[in-house]
mmCIF file of C-alpha atoms and ligand atoms in Angstrom:
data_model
loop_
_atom_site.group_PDB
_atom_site.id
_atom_site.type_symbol
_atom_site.label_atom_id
_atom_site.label_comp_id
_atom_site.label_asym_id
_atom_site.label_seq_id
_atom_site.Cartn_x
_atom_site.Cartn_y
_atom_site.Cartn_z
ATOM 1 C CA UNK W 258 0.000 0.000 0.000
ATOM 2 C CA UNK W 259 1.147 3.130 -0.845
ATOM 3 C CA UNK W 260 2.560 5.823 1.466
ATOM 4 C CA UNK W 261 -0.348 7.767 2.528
ATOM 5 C CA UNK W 262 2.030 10.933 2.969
ATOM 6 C CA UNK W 263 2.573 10.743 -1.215
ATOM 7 C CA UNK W 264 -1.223 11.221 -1.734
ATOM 8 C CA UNK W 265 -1.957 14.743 -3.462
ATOM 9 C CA UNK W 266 -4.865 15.340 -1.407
ATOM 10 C CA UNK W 267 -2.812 15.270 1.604
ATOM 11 C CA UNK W 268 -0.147 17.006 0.150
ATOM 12 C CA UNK W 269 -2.358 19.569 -1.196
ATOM 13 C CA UNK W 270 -3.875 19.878 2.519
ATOM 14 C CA UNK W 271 -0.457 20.724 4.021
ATOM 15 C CA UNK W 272 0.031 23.567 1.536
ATOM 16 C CA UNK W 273 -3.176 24.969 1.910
ATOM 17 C CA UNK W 274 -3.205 25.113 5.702
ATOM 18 C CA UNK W 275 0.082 26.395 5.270
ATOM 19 C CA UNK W 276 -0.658 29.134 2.963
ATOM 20 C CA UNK W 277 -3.649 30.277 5.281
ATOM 21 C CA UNK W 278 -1.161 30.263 7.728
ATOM 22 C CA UNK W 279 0.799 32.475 5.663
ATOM 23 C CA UNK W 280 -1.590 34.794 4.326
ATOM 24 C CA UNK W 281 -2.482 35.577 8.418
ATOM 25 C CA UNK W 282 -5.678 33.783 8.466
ATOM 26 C CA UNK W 283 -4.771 31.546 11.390
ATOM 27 C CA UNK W 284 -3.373 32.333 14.286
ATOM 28 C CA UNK W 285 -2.856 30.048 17.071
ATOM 29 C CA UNK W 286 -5.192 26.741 16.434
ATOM 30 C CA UNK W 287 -7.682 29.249 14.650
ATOM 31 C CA UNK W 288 -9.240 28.258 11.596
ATOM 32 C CA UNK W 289 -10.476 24.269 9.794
ATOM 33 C CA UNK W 290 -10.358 22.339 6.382
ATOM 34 C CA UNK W 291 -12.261 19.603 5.594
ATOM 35 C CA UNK W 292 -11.842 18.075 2.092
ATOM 36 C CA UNK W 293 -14.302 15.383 1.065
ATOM 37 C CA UNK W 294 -12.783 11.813 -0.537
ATOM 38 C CA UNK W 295 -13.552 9.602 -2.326
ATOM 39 C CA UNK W 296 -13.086 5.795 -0.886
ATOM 40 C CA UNK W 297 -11.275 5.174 -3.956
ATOM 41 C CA UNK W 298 -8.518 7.609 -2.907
ATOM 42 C CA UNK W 299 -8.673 6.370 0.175
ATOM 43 C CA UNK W 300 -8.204 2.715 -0.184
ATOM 44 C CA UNK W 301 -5.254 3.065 -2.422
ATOM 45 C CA UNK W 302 -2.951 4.324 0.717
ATOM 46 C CA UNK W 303 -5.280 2.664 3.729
ATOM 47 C CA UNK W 304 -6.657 -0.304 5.242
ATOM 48 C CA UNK W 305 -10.205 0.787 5.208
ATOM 49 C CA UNK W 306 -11.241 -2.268 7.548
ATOM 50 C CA UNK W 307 -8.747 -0.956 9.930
ATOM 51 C CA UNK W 308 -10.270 1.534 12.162
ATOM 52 C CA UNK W 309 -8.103 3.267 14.708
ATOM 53 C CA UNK W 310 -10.797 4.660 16.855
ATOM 54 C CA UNK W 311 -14.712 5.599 17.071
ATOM 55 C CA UNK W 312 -15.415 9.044 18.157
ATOM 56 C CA UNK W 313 -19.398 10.141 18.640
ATOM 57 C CA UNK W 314 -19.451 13.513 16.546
ATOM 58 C CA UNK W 315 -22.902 14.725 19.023
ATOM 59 C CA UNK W 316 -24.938 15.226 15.795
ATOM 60 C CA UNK W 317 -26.941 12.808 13.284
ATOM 61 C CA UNK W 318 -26.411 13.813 9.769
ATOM 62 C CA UNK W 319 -27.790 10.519 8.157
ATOM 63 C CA UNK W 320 -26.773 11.824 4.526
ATOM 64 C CA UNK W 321 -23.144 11.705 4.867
ATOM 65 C CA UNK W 322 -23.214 8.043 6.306
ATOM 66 C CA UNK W 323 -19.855 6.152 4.680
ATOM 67 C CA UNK W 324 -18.475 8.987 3.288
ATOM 68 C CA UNK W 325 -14.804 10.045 3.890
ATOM 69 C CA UNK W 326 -13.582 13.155 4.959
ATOM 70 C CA UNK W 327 -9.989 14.446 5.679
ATOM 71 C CA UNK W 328 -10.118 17.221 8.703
ATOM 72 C CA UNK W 329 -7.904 19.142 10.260
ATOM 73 C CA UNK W 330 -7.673 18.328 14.179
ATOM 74 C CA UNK W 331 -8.968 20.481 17.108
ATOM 75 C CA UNK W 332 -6.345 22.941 19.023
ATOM 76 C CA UNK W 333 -4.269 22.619 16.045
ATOM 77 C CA UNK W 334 -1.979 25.259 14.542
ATOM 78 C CA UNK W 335 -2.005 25.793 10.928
ATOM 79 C CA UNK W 336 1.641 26.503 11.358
ATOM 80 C CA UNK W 337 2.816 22.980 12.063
ATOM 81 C CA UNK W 338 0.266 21.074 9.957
ATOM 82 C CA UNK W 339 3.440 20.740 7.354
ATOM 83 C CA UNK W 340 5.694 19.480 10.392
ATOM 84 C CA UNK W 341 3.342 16.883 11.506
ATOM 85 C CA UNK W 342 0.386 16.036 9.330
ATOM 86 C CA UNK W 343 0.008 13.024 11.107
ATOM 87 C CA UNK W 344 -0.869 14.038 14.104
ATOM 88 C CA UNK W 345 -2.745 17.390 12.921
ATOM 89 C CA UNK W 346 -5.401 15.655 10.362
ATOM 90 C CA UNK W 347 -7.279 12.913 10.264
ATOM 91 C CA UNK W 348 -9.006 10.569 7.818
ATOM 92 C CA UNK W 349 -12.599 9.958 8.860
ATOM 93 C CA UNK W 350 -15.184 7.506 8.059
ATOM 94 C CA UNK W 351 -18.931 8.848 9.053
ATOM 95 C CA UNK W 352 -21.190 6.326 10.217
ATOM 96 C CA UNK W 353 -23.993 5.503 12.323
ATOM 97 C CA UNK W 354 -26.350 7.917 10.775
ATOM 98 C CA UNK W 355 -23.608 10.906 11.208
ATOM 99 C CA UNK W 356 -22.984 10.063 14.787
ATOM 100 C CA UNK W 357 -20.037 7.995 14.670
ATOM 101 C CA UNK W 358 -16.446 9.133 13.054
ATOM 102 C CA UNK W 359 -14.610 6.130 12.214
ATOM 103 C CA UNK W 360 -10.665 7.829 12.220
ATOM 104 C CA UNK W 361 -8.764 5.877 9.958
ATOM 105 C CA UNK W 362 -5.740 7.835 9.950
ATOM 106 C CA UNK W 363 -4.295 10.962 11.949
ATOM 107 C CA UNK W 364 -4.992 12.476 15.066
ATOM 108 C CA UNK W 365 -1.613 10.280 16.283
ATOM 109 C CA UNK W 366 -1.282 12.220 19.752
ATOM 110 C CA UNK W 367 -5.136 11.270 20.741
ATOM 111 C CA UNK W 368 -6.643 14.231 19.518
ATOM 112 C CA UNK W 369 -9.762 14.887 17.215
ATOM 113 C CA UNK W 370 -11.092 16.376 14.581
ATOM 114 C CA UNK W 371 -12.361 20.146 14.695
ATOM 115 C CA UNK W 372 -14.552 21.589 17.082
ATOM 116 C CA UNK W 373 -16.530 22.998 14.607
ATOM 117 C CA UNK W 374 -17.031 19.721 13.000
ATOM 118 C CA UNK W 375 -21.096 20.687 13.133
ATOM 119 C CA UNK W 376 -20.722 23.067 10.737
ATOM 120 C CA UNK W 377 -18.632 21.464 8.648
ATOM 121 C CA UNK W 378 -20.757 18.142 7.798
ATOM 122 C CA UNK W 379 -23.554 20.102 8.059
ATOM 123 C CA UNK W 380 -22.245 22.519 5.090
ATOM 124 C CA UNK W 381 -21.141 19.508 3.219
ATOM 125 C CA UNK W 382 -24.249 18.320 3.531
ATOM 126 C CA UNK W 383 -26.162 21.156 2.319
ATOM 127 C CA UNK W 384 -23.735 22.212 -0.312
ATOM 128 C CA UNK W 385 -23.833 18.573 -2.114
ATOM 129 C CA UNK W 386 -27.633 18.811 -2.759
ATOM 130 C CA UNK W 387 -26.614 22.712 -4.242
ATOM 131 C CA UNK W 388 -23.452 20.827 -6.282
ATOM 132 C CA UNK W 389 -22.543 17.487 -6.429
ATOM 133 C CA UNK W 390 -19.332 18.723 -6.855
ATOM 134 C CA UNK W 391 -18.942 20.594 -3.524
ATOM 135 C CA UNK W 392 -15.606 18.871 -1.929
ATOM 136 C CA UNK W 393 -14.158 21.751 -0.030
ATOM 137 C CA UNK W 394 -15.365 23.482 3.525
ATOM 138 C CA UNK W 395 -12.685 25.972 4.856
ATOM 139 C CA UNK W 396 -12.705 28.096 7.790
ATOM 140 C CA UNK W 397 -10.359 30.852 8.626
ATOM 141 C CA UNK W 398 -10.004 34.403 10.721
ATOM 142 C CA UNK W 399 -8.962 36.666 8.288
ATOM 143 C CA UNK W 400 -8.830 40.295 9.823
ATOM 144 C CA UNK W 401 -10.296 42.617 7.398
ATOM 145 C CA UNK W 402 -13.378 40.637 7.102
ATOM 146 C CA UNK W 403 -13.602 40.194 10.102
ATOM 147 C CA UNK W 404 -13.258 44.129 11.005
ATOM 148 C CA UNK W 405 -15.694 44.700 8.675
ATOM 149 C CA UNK W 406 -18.111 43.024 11.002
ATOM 150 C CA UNK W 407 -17.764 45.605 13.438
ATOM 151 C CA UNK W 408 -18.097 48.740 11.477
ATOM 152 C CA UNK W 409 -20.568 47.629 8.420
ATOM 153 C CA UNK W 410 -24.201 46.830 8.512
ATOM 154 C CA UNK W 411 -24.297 42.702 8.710
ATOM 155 C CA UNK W 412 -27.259 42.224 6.601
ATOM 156 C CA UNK W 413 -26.253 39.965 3.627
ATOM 157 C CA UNK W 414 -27.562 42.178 0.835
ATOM 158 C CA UNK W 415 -26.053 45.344 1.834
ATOM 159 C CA UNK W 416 -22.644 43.260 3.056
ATOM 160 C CA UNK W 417 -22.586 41.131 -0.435
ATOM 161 C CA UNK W 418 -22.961 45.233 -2.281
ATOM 162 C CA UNK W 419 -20.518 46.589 -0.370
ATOM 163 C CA UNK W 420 -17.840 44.230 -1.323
ATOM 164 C CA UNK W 421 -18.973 43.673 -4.813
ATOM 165 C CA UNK W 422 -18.615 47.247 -5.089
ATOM 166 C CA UNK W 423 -15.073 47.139 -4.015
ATOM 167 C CA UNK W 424 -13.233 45.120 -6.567
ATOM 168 C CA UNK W 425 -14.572 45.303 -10.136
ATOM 169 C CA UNK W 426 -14.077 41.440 -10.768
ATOM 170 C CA UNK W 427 -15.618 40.702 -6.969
ATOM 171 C CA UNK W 428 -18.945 39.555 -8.802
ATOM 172 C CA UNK W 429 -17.768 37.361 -11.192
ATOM 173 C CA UNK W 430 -15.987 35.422 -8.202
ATOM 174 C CA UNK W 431 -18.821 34.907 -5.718
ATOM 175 C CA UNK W 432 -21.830 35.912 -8.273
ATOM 176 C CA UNK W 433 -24.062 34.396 -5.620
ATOM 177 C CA UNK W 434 -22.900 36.714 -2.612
ATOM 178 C CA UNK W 435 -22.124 36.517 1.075
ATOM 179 C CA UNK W 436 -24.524 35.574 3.606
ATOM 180 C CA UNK W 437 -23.489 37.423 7.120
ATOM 181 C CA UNK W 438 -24.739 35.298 10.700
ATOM 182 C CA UNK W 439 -24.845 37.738 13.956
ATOM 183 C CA UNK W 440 -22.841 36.405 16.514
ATOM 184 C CA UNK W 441 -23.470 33.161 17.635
ATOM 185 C CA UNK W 442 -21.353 30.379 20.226
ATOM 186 C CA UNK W 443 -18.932 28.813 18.178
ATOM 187 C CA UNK W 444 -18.353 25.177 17.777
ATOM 188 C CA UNK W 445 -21.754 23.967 18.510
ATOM 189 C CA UNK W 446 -24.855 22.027 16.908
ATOM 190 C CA UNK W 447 -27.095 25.698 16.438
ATOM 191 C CA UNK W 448 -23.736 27.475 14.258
ATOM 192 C CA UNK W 449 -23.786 24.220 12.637
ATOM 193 C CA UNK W 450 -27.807 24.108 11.702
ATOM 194 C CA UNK W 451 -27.374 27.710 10.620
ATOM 195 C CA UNK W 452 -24.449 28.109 8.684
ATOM 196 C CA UNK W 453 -25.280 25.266 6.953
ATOM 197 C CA UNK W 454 -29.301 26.730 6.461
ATOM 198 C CA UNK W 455 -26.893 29.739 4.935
ATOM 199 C CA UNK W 456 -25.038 27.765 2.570
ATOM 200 C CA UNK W 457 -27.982 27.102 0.643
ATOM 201 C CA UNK W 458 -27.552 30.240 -1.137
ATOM 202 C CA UNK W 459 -24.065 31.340 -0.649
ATOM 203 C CA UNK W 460 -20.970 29.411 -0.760
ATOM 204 C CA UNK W 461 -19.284 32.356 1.543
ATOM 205 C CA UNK W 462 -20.782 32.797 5.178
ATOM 206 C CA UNK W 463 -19.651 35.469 7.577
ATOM 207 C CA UNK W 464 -19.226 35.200 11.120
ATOM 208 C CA UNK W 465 -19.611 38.018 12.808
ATOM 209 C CA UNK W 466 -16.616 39.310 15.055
ATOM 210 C CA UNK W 467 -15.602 35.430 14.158
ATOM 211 C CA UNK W 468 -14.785 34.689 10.640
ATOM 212 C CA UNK W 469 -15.829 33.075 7.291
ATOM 213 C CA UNK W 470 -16.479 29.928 5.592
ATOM 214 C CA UNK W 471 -16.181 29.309 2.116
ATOM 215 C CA UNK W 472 -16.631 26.219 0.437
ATOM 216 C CA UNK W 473 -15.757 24.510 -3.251
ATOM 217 C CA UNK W 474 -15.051 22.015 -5.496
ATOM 218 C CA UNK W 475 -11.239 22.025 -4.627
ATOM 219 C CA UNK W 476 -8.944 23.439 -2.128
ATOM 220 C CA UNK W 477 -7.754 25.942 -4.700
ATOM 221 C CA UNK W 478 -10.875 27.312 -5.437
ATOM 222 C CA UNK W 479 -12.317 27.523 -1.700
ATOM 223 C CA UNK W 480 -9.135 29.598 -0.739
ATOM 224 C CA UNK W 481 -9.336 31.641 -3.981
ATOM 225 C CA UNK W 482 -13.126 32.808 -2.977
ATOM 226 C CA UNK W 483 -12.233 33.570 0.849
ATOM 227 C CA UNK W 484 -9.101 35.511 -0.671
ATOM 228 C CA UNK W 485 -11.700 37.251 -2.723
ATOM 229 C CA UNK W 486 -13.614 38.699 -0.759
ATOM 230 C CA UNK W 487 -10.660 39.255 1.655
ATOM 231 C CA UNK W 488 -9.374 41.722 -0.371
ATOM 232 C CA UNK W 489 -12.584 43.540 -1.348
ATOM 233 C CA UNK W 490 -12.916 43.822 2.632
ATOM 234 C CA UNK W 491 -9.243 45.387 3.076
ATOM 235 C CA UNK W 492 -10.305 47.742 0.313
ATOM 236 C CA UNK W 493 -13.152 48.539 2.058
ATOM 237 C CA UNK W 494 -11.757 49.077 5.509
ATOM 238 C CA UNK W 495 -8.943 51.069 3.193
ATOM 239 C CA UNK W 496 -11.731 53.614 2.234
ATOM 240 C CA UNK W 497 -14.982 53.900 4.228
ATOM 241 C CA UNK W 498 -13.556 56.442 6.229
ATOM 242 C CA UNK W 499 -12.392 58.554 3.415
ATOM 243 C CA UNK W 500 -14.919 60.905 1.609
ATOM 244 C CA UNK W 501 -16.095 58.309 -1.619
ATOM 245 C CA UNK W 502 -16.002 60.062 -4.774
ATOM 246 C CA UNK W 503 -16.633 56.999 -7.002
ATOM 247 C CA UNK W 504 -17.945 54.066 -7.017
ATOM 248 C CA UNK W 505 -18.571 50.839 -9.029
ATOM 249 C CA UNK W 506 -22.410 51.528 -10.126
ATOM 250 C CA UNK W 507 -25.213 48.564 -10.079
ATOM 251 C CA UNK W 508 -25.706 49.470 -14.287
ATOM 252 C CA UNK W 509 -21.356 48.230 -14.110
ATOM 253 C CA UNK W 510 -21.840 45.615 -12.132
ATOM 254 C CA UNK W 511 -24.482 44.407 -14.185
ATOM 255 C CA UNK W 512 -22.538 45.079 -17.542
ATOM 256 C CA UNK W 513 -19.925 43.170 -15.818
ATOM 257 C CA UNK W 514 -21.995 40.228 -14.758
ATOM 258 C CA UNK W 515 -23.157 39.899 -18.343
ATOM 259 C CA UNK W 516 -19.990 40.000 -19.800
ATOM 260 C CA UNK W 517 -18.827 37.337 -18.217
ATOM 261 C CA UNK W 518 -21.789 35.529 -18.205
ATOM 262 C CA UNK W 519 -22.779 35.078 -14.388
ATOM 263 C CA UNK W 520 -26.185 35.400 -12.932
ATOM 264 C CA UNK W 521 -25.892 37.799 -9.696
ATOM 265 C CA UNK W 522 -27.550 36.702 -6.637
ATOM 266 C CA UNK W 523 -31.335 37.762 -7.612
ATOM 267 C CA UNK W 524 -32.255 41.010 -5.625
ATOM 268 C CA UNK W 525 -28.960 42.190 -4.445
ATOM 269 C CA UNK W 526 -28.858 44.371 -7.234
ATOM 270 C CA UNK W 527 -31.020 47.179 -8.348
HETATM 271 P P1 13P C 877 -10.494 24.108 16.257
HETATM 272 O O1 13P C 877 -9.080 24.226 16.800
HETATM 273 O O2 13P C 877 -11.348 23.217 17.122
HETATM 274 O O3 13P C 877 -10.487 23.697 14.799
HETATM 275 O O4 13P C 877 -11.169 25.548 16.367
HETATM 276 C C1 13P C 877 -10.625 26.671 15.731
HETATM 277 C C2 13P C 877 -11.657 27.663 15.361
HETATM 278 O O5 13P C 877 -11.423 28.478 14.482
HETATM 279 C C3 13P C 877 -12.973 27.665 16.059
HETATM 280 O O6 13P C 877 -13.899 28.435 15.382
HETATM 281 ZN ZN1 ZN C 878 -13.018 30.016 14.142
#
């Protein structure tokens, strides 16, 4: 069997958390992947009969039952993921209507997977019946976003304008928009149930005072839309203090839109 360290999906996990890590998005243990498998990537490198451990994940989520999931572990820091991916991720096997995680791989040092493994099924769930393509949830702290929860009115329309209206090419990367939650306990069923009610519509969610999660059909991809909006959020935070003499109009962000052929999120623009 082959070395399960040589397997691009792992690789490709170590880079990622690595360039979060990187781009400031993760401090401390702040911030979660998870990356959905396929068992056929999974049994070339692992035993799948051989599991190391059960944990209970304190949630049913019948729909994911027997699929595979590689997770970053709880208390974690992004920073060492590339030191020891072994003991930082794990390779889970969801069971027992969604309330068993069969680890297969990882968490060497006892650990677990995330704490905010809720909202991570749950968006996997939800996103899968949107795009059976979705593969991707990611979770990070990045600070302009998240400043911009302090200082910017957090309903999702007026949030989603704002930052289209920041960078020109903004709606062409997240067409569909942002959908902002108030503030809300972290790392529990309820953030689960609604971020995941949220990513029916969006694939970015805001987290007031918190963070974001964005999710996709690769790792690339998820970290390309957080980066996104990211940047339209530092431009923001660059400017709303500043006396705005321009702008990017709704008539130019619909004449973008059709130019490159993407259907904005209906009713977020006038
Ligand atoms: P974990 O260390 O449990 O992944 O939590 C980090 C985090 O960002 C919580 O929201
Ligand atoms: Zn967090």
């Amino acid at each position: 069997m082959k070395d399960i360290l040589t397997a691009s999906y792992v690789v490709e996990m170590i880079r990622t958390a690595t360039n979060m890590y990187n781009h400031g998005w993760d401090e401390r243990n702040s911030g979660n992947i998870s990356l959905l498998l396929a068992e056929s990537d999974v049994e070339e490198y692992l035993d799948i009969n051989s599991v190391q451990r059960e944990i209970p994940t304190g949630f049913e989520l019948p729909e994911l039952d027997g699929k595979y999931f590689l997770v970053t572990g709880t208390g974690k820091y992004f920073k060492n993921v590339q030191y020891y991916p072994a003991r930082d991720l794990g390779i889970l096997r969801i069971t027992d209507h969604g309330r068993t995680a069969q680890l297969l791989w990882g968490y060497t040092d006892g650990g677990k997977f995330t704490s905010e493994l809720p909202a991570h099924l749950m968006s996997h769930a939800a996103r899968l019946k949107e795009n059976p393509h979705n593969r991707v949830v990611m979770h990070c702290h990045p600070s302009n976003l998240l400043a911009m929860t302090y200082v910017h009115d957090l309903d999702s329309r007026a949030f989603t304008r704002t930052l289209w209206q920041m960078c020109t090419e903004c709606i062409m990367v997240f067409p569909d928009g942002v959908n902002v939650l108030p503030w809300m306990l972290c790392g529990t069923n309820e953030i689960g149930i609604a971020t995941a009610e949220q990513m029916r519509t969006a694939r970015l969610v805001v987290w007031a005072q918190h963070g974001i999660y964005g999710v996709g059909a690769d790792l690339d991809e998820t970290f390309g839309l957080i980066e996104t909006a990211e940047k339209a959020a530092e431009i923001y935070l660059k400017v709303a203090h500043l006396p705005i003499r321009t702008t990017i109009t709704d008539d130019q962000l619909h004449q973008v839109a059709n130019h490159l052929n993407v259907t904005p999120r209906e009713g977020f623009l006038n």
